[in-house]
JSON list of C-alpha atoms and ligand atoms in Angstrom, two decimals:
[
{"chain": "A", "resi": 25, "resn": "UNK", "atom": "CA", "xyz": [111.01, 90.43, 146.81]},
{"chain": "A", "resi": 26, "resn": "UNK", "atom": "CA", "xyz": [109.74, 88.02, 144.25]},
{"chain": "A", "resi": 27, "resn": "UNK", "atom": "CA", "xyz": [108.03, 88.06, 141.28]},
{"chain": "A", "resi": 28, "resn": "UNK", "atom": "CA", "xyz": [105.08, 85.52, 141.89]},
{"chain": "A", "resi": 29, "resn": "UNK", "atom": "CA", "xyz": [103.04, 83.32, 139.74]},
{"chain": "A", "resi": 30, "resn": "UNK", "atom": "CA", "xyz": [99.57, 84.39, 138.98]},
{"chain": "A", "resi": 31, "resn": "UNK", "atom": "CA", "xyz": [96.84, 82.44, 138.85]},
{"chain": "A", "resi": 32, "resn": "UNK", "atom": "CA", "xyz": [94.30, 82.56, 136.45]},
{"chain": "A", "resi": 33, "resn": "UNK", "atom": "CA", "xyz": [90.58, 82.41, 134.99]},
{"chain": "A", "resi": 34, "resn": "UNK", "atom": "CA", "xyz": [89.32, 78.73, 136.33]},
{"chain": "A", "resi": 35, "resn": "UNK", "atom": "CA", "xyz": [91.48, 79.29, 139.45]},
{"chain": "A", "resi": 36, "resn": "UNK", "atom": "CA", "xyz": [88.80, 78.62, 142.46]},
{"chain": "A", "resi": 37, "resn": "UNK", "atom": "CA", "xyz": [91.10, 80.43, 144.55]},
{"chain": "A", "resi": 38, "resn": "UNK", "atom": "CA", "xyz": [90.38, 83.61, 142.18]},
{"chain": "A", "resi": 39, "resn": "UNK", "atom": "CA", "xyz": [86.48, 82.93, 143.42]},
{"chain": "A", "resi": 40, "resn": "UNK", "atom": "CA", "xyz": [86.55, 83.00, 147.32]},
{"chain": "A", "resi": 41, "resn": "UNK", "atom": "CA", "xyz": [86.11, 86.08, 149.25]},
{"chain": "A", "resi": 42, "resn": "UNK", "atom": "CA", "xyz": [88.95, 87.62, 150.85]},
{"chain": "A", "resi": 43, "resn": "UNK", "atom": "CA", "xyz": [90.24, 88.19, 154.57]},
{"chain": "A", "resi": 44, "resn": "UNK", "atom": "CA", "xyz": [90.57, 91.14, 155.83]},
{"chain": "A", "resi": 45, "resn": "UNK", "atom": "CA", "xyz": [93.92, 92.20, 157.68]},
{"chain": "A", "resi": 46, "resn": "UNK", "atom": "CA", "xyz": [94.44, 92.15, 160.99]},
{"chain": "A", "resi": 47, "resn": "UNK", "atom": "CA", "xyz": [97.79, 93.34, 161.75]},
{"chain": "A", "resi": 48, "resn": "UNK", "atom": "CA", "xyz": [99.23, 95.99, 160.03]},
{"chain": "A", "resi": 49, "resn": "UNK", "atom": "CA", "xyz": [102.97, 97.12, 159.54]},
{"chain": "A", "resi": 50, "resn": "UNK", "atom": "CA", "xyz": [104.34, 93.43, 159.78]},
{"chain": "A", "resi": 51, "resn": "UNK", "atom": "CA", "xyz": [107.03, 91.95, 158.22]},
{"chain": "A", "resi": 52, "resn": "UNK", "atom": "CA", "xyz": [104.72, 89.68, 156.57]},
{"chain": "A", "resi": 53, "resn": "UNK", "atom": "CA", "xyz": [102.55, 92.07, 155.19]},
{"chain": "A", "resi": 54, "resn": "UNK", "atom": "CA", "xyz": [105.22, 94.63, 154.04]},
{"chain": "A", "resi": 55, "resn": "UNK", "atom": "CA", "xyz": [106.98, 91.25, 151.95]},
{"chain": "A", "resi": 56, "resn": "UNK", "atom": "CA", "xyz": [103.52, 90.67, 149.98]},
{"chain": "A", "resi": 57, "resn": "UNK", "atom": "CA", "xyz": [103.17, 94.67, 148.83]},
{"chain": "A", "resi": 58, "resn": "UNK", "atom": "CA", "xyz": [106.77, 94.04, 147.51]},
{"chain": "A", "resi": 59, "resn": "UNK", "atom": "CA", "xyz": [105.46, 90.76, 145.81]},
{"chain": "A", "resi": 60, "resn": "UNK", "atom": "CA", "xyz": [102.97, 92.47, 144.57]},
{"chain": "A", "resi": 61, "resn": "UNK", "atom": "CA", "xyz": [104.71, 95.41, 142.87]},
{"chain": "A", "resi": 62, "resn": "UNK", "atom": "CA", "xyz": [107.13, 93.16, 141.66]},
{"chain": "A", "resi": 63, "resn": "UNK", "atom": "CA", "xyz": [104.35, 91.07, 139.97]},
{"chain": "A", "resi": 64, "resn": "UNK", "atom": "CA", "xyz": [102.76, 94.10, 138.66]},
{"chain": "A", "resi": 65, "resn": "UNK", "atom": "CA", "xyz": [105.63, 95.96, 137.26]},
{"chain": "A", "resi": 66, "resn": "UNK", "atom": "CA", "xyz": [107.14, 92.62, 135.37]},
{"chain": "A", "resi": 67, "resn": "UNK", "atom": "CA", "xyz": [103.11, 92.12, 133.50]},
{"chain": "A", "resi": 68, "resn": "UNK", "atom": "CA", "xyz": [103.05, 95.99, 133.51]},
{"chain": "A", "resi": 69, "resn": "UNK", "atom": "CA", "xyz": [99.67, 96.05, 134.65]},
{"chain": "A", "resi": 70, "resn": "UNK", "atom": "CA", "xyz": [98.06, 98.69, 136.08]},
{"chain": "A", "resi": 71, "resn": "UNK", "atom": "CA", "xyz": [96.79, 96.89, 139.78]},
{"chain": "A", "resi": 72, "resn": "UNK", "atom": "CA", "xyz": [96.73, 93.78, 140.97]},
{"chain": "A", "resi": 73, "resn": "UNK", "atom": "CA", "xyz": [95.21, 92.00, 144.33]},
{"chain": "A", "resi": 74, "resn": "UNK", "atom": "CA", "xyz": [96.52, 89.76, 146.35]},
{"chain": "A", "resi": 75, "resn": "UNK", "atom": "CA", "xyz": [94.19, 87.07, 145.41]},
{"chain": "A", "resi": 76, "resn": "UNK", "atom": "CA", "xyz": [95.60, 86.99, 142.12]},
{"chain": "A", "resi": 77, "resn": "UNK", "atom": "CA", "xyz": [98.92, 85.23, 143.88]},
{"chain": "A", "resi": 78, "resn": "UNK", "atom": "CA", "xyz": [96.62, 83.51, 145.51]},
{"chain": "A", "resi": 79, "resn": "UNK", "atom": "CA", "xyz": [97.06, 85.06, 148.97]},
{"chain": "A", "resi": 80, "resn": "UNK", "atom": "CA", "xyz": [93.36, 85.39, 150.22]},
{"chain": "A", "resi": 81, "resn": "UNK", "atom": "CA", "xyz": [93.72, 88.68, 151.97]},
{"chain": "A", "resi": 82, "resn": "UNK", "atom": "CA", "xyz": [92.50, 92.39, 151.43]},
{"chain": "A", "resi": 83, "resn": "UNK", "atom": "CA", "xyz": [95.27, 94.14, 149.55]},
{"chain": "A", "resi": 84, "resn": "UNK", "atom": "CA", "xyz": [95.05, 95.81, 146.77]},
{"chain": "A", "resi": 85, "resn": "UNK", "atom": "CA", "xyz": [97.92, 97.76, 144.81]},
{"chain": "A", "resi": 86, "resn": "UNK", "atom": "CA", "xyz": [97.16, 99.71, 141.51]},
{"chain": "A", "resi": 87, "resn": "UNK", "atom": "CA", "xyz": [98.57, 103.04, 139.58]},
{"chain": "A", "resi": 88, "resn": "UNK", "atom": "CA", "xyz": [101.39, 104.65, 139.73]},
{"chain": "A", "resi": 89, "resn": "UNK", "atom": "CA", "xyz": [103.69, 105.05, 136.27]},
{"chain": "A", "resi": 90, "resn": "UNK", "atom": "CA", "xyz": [101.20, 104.78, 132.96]},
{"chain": "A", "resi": 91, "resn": "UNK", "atom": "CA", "xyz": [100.84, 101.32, 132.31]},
{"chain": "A", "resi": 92, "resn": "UNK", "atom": "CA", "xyz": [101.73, 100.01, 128.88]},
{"chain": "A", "resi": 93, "resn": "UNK", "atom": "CA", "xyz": [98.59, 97.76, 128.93]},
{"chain": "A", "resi": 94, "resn": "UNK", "atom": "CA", "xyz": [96.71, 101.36, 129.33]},
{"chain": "A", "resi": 95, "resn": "UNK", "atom": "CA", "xyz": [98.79, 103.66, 127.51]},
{"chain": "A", "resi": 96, "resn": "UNK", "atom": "CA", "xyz": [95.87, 106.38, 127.31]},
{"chain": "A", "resi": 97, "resn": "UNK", "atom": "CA", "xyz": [95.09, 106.18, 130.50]},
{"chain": "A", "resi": 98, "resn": "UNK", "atom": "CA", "xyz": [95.15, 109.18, 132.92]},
{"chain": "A", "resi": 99, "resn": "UNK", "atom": "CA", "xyz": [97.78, 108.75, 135.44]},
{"chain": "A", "resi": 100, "resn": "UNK", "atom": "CA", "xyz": [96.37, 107.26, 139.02]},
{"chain": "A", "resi": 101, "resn": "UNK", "atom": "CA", "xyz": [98.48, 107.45, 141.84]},
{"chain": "A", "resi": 102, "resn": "UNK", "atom": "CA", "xyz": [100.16, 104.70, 143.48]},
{"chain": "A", "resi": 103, "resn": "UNK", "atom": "CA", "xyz": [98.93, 103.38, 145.68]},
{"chain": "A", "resi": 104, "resn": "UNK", "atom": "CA", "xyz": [98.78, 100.16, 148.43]},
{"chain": "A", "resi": 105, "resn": "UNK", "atom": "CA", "xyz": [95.09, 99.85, 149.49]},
{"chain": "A", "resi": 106, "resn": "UNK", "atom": "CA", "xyz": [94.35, 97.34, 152.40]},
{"chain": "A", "resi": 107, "resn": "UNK", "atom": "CA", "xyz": [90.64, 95.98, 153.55]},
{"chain": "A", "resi": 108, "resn": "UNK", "atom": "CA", "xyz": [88.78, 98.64, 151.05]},
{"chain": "A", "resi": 109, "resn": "UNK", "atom": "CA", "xyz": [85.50, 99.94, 151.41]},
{"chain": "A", "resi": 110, "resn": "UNK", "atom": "CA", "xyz": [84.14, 101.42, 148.28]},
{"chain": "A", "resi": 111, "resn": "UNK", "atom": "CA", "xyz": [81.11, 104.03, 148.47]},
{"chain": "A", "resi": 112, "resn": "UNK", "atom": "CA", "xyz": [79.59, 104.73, 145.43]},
{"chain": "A", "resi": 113, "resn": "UNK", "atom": "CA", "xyz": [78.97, 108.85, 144.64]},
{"chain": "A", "resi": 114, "resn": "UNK", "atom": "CA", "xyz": [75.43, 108.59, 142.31]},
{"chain": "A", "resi": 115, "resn": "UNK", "atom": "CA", "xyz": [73.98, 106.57, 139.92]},
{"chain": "A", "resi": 116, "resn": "UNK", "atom": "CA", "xyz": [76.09, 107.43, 137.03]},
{"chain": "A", "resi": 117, "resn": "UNK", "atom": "CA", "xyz": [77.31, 104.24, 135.44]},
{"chain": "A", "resi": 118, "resn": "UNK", "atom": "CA", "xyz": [80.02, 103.83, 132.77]},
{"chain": "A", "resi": 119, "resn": "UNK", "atom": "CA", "xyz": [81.05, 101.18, 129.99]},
{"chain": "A", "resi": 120, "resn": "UNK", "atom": "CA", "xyz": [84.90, 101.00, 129.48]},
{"chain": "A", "resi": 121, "resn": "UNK", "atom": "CA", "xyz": [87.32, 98.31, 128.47]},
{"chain": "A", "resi": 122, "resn": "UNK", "atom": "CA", "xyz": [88.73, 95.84, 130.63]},
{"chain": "A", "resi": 123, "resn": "UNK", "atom": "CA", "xyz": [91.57, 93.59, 131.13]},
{"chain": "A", "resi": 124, "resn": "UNK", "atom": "CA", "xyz": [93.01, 91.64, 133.86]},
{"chain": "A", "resi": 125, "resn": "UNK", "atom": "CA", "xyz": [96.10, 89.23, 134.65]},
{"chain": "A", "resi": 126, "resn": "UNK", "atom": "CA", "xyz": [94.41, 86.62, 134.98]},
{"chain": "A", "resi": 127, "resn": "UNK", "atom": "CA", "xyz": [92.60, 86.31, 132.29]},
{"chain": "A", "resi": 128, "resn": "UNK", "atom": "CA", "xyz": [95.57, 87.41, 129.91]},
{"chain": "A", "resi": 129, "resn": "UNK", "atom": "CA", "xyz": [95.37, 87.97, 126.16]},
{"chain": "A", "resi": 130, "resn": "UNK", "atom": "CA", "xyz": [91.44, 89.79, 126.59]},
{"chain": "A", "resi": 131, "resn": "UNK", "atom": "CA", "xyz": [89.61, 92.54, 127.25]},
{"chain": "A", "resi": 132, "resn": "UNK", "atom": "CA", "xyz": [85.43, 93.23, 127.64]},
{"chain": "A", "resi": 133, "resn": "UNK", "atom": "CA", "xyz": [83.57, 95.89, 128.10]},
{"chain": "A", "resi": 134, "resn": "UNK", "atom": "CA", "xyz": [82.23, 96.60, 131.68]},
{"chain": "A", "resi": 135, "resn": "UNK", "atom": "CA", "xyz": [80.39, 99.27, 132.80]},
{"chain": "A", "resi": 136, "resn": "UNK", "atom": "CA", "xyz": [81.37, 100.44, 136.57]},
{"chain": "A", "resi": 137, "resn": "UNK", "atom": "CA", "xyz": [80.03, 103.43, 138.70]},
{"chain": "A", "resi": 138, "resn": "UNK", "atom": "CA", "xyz": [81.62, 106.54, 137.24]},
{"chain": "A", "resi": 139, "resn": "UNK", "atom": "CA", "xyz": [82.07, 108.06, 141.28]},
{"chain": "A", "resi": 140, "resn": "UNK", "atom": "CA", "xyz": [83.07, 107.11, 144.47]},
{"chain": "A", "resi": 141, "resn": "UNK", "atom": "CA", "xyz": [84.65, 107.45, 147.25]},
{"chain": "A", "resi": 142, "resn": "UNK", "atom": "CA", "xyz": [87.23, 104.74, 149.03]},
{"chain": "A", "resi": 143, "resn": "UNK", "atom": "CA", "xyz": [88.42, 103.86, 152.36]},
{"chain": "A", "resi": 144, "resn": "UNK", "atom": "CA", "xyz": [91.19, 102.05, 153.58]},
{"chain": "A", "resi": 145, "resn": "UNK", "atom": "CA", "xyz": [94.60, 101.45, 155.25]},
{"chain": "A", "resi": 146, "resn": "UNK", "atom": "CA", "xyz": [98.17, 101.66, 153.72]},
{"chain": "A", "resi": 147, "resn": "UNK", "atom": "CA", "xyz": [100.61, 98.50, 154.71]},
{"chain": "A", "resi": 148, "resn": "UNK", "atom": "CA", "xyz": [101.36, 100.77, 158.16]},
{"chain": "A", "resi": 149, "resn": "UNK", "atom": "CA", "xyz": [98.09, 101.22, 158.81]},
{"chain": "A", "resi": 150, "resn": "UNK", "atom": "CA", "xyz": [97.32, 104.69, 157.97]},
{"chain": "A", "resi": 151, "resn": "UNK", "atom": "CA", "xyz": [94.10, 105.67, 157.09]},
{"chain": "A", "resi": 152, "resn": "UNK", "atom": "CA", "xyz": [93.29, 106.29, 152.82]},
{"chain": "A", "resi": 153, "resn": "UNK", "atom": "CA", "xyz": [90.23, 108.44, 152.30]},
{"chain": "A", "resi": 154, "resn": "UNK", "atom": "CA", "xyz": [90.18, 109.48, 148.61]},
{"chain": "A", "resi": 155, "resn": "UNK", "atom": "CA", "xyz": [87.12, 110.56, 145.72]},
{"chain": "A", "resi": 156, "resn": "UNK", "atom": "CA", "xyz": [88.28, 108.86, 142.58]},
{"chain": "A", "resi": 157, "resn": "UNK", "atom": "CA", "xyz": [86.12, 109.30, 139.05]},
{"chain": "A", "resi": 158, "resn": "UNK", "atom": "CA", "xyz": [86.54, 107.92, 135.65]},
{"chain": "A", "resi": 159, "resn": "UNK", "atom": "CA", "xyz": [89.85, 105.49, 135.33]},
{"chain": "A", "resi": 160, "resn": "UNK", "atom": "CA", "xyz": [90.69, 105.32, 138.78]},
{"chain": "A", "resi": 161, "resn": "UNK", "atom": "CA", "xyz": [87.09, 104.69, 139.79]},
{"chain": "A", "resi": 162, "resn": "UNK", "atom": "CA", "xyz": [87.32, 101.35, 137.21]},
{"chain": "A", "resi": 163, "resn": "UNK", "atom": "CA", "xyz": [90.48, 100.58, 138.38]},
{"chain": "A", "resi": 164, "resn": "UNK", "atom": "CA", "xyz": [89.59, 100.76, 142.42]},
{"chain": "A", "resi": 165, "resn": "UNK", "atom": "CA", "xyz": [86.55, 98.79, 141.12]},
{"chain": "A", "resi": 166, "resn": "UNK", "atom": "CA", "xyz": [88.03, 95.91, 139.12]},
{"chain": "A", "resi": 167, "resn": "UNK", "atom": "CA", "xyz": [90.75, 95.69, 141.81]},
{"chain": "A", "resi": 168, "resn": "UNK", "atom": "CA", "xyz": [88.16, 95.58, 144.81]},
{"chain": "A", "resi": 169, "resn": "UNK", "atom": "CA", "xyz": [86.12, 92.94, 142.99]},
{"chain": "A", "resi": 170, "resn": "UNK", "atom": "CA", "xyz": [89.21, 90.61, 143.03]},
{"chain": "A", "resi": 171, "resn": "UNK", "atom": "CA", "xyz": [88.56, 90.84, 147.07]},
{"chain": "A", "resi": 172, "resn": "UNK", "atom": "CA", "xyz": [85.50, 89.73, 146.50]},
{"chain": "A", "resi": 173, "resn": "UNK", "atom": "CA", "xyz": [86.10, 86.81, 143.70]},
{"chain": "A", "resi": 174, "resn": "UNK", "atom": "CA", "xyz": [84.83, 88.68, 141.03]},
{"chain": "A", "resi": 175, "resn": "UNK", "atom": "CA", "xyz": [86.05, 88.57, 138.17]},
{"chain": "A", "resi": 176, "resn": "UNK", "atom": "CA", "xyz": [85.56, 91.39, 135.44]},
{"chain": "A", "resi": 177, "resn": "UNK", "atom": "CA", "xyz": [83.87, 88.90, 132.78]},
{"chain": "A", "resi": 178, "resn": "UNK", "atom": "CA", "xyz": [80.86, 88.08, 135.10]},
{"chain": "A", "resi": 179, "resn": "UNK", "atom": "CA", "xyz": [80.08, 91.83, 135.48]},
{"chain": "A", "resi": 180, "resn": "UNK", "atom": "CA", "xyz": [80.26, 92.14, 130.91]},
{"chain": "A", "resi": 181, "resn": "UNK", "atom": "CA", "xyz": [76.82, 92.74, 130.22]},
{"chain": "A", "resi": 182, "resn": "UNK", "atom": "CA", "xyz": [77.20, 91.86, 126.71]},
{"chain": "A", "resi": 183, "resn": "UNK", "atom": "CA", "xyz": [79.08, 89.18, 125.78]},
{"chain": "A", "resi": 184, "resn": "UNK", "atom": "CA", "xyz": [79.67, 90.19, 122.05]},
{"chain": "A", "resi": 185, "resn": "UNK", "atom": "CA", "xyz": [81.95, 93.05, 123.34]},
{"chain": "A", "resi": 186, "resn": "UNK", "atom": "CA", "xyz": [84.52, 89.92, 125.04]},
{"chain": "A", "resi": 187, "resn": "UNK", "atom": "CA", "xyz": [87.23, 88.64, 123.31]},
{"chain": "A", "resi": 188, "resn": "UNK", "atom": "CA", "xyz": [90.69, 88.59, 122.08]},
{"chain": "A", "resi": 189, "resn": "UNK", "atom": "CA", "xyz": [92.69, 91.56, 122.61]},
{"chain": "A", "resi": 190, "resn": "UNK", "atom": "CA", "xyz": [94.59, 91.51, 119.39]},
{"chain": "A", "resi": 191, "resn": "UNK", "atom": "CA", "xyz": [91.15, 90.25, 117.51]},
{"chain": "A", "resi": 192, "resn": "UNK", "atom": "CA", "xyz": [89.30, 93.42, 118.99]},
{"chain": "A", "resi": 193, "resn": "UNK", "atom": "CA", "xyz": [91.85, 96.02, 118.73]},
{"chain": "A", "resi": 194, "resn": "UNK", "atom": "CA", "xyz": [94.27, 94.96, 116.18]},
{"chain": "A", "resi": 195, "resn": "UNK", "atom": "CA", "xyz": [97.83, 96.22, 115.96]},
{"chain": "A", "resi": 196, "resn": "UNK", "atom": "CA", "xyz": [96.82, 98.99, 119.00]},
{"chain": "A", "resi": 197, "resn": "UNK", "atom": "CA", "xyz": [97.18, 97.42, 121.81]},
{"chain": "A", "resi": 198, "resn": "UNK", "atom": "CA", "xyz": [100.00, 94.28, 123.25]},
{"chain": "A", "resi": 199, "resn": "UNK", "atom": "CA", "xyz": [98.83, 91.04, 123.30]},
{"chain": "A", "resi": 200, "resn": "UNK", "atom": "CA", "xyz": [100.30, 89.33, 125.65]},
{"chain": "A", "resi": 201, "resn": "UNK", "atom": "CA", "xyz": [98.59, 91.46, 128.55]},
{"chain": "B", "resi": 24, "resn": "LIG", "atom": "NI1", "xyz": [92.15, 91.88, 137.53]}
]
């Protein structure tokens, strides 16, 4: 168990699409869900992907205790989400604020699909099937989009609502993401 470095903004490795797993229930892959709750838990965000410690495969982790970052946030479950598919459920889309580890200290606003429905494995290789709305929607979505080397900034349709997260929302929310 380790907490690992994460790479940031300008990182090309943050750009390339991601693998998907082959083998589940390894040794290996169990070891990178516990680097990756480490990680998250000591930034206190609320997911990360495994791109973001620059291990190009499809994992995702996200929820689980409210995140400081998101302090309003409903609670999501936790969970470990491995080669996602993501379905969206209509055409209602949603602006809400954004912020990510890798690009620390900011937030934008970014609209997402307000319903969908996900698919995917746990680190056995269970099957996830799961609706999600509102926060956990975002939060499947901005995590997803890491698998894909998006980042949230290129999906900010307005760049006048991007910046500083202690300029935007002074003395509400931590700056040091
Ligand atoms: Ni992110």
């Amino acid at each position: 168990m380790a907490v690992r470095e994460v790479i940031r903004w300008g990182d090309p490795r943050l750009l390339q699409p991601a693998r998907p797993v082959e083998r589940f229930d390894t040794p290996e892959l169990h070891a990178l869900v516990r680097d990756l709750e480490d990680t998250m838990a000591a930034l206190q965000g609320a997911g990360i992907a495994a791109p973001q410690i620059a291990v190009p495969l499809q994992v995702v982790i996200f929820g689980g205790a409210p995140s400081a970052r998101y302090p309003e946030a409903p609670a999501v479950p936790y969970t470990v989400l491995v080669n996602p598919v993501l379905e969206p459920l209509g055409n209602h889309m949603e602006e809400g604020w954004e912020g990510c580890l890798s690009v620390p200290g900011m937030r934008g606003l970014v609209p997402r699909h307000h319903r969908l429905r996900y698919r995917g494995r746990d680190a056995c290789g269970a099957p996830i099937e799961r609706l999600a709305e509102g926060f956990h929607a975002r939060l499947v979505q901005h995590e997803c989009d890491h698998l894909a080397g998006i980042l949230y900034p290129m999906r900010v349709r307005d760049l006048r609502h991007f910046g500083f997260t202690d300029v935007l929302f002074p003395g509400q929310a931590p700056a040091d993401d």
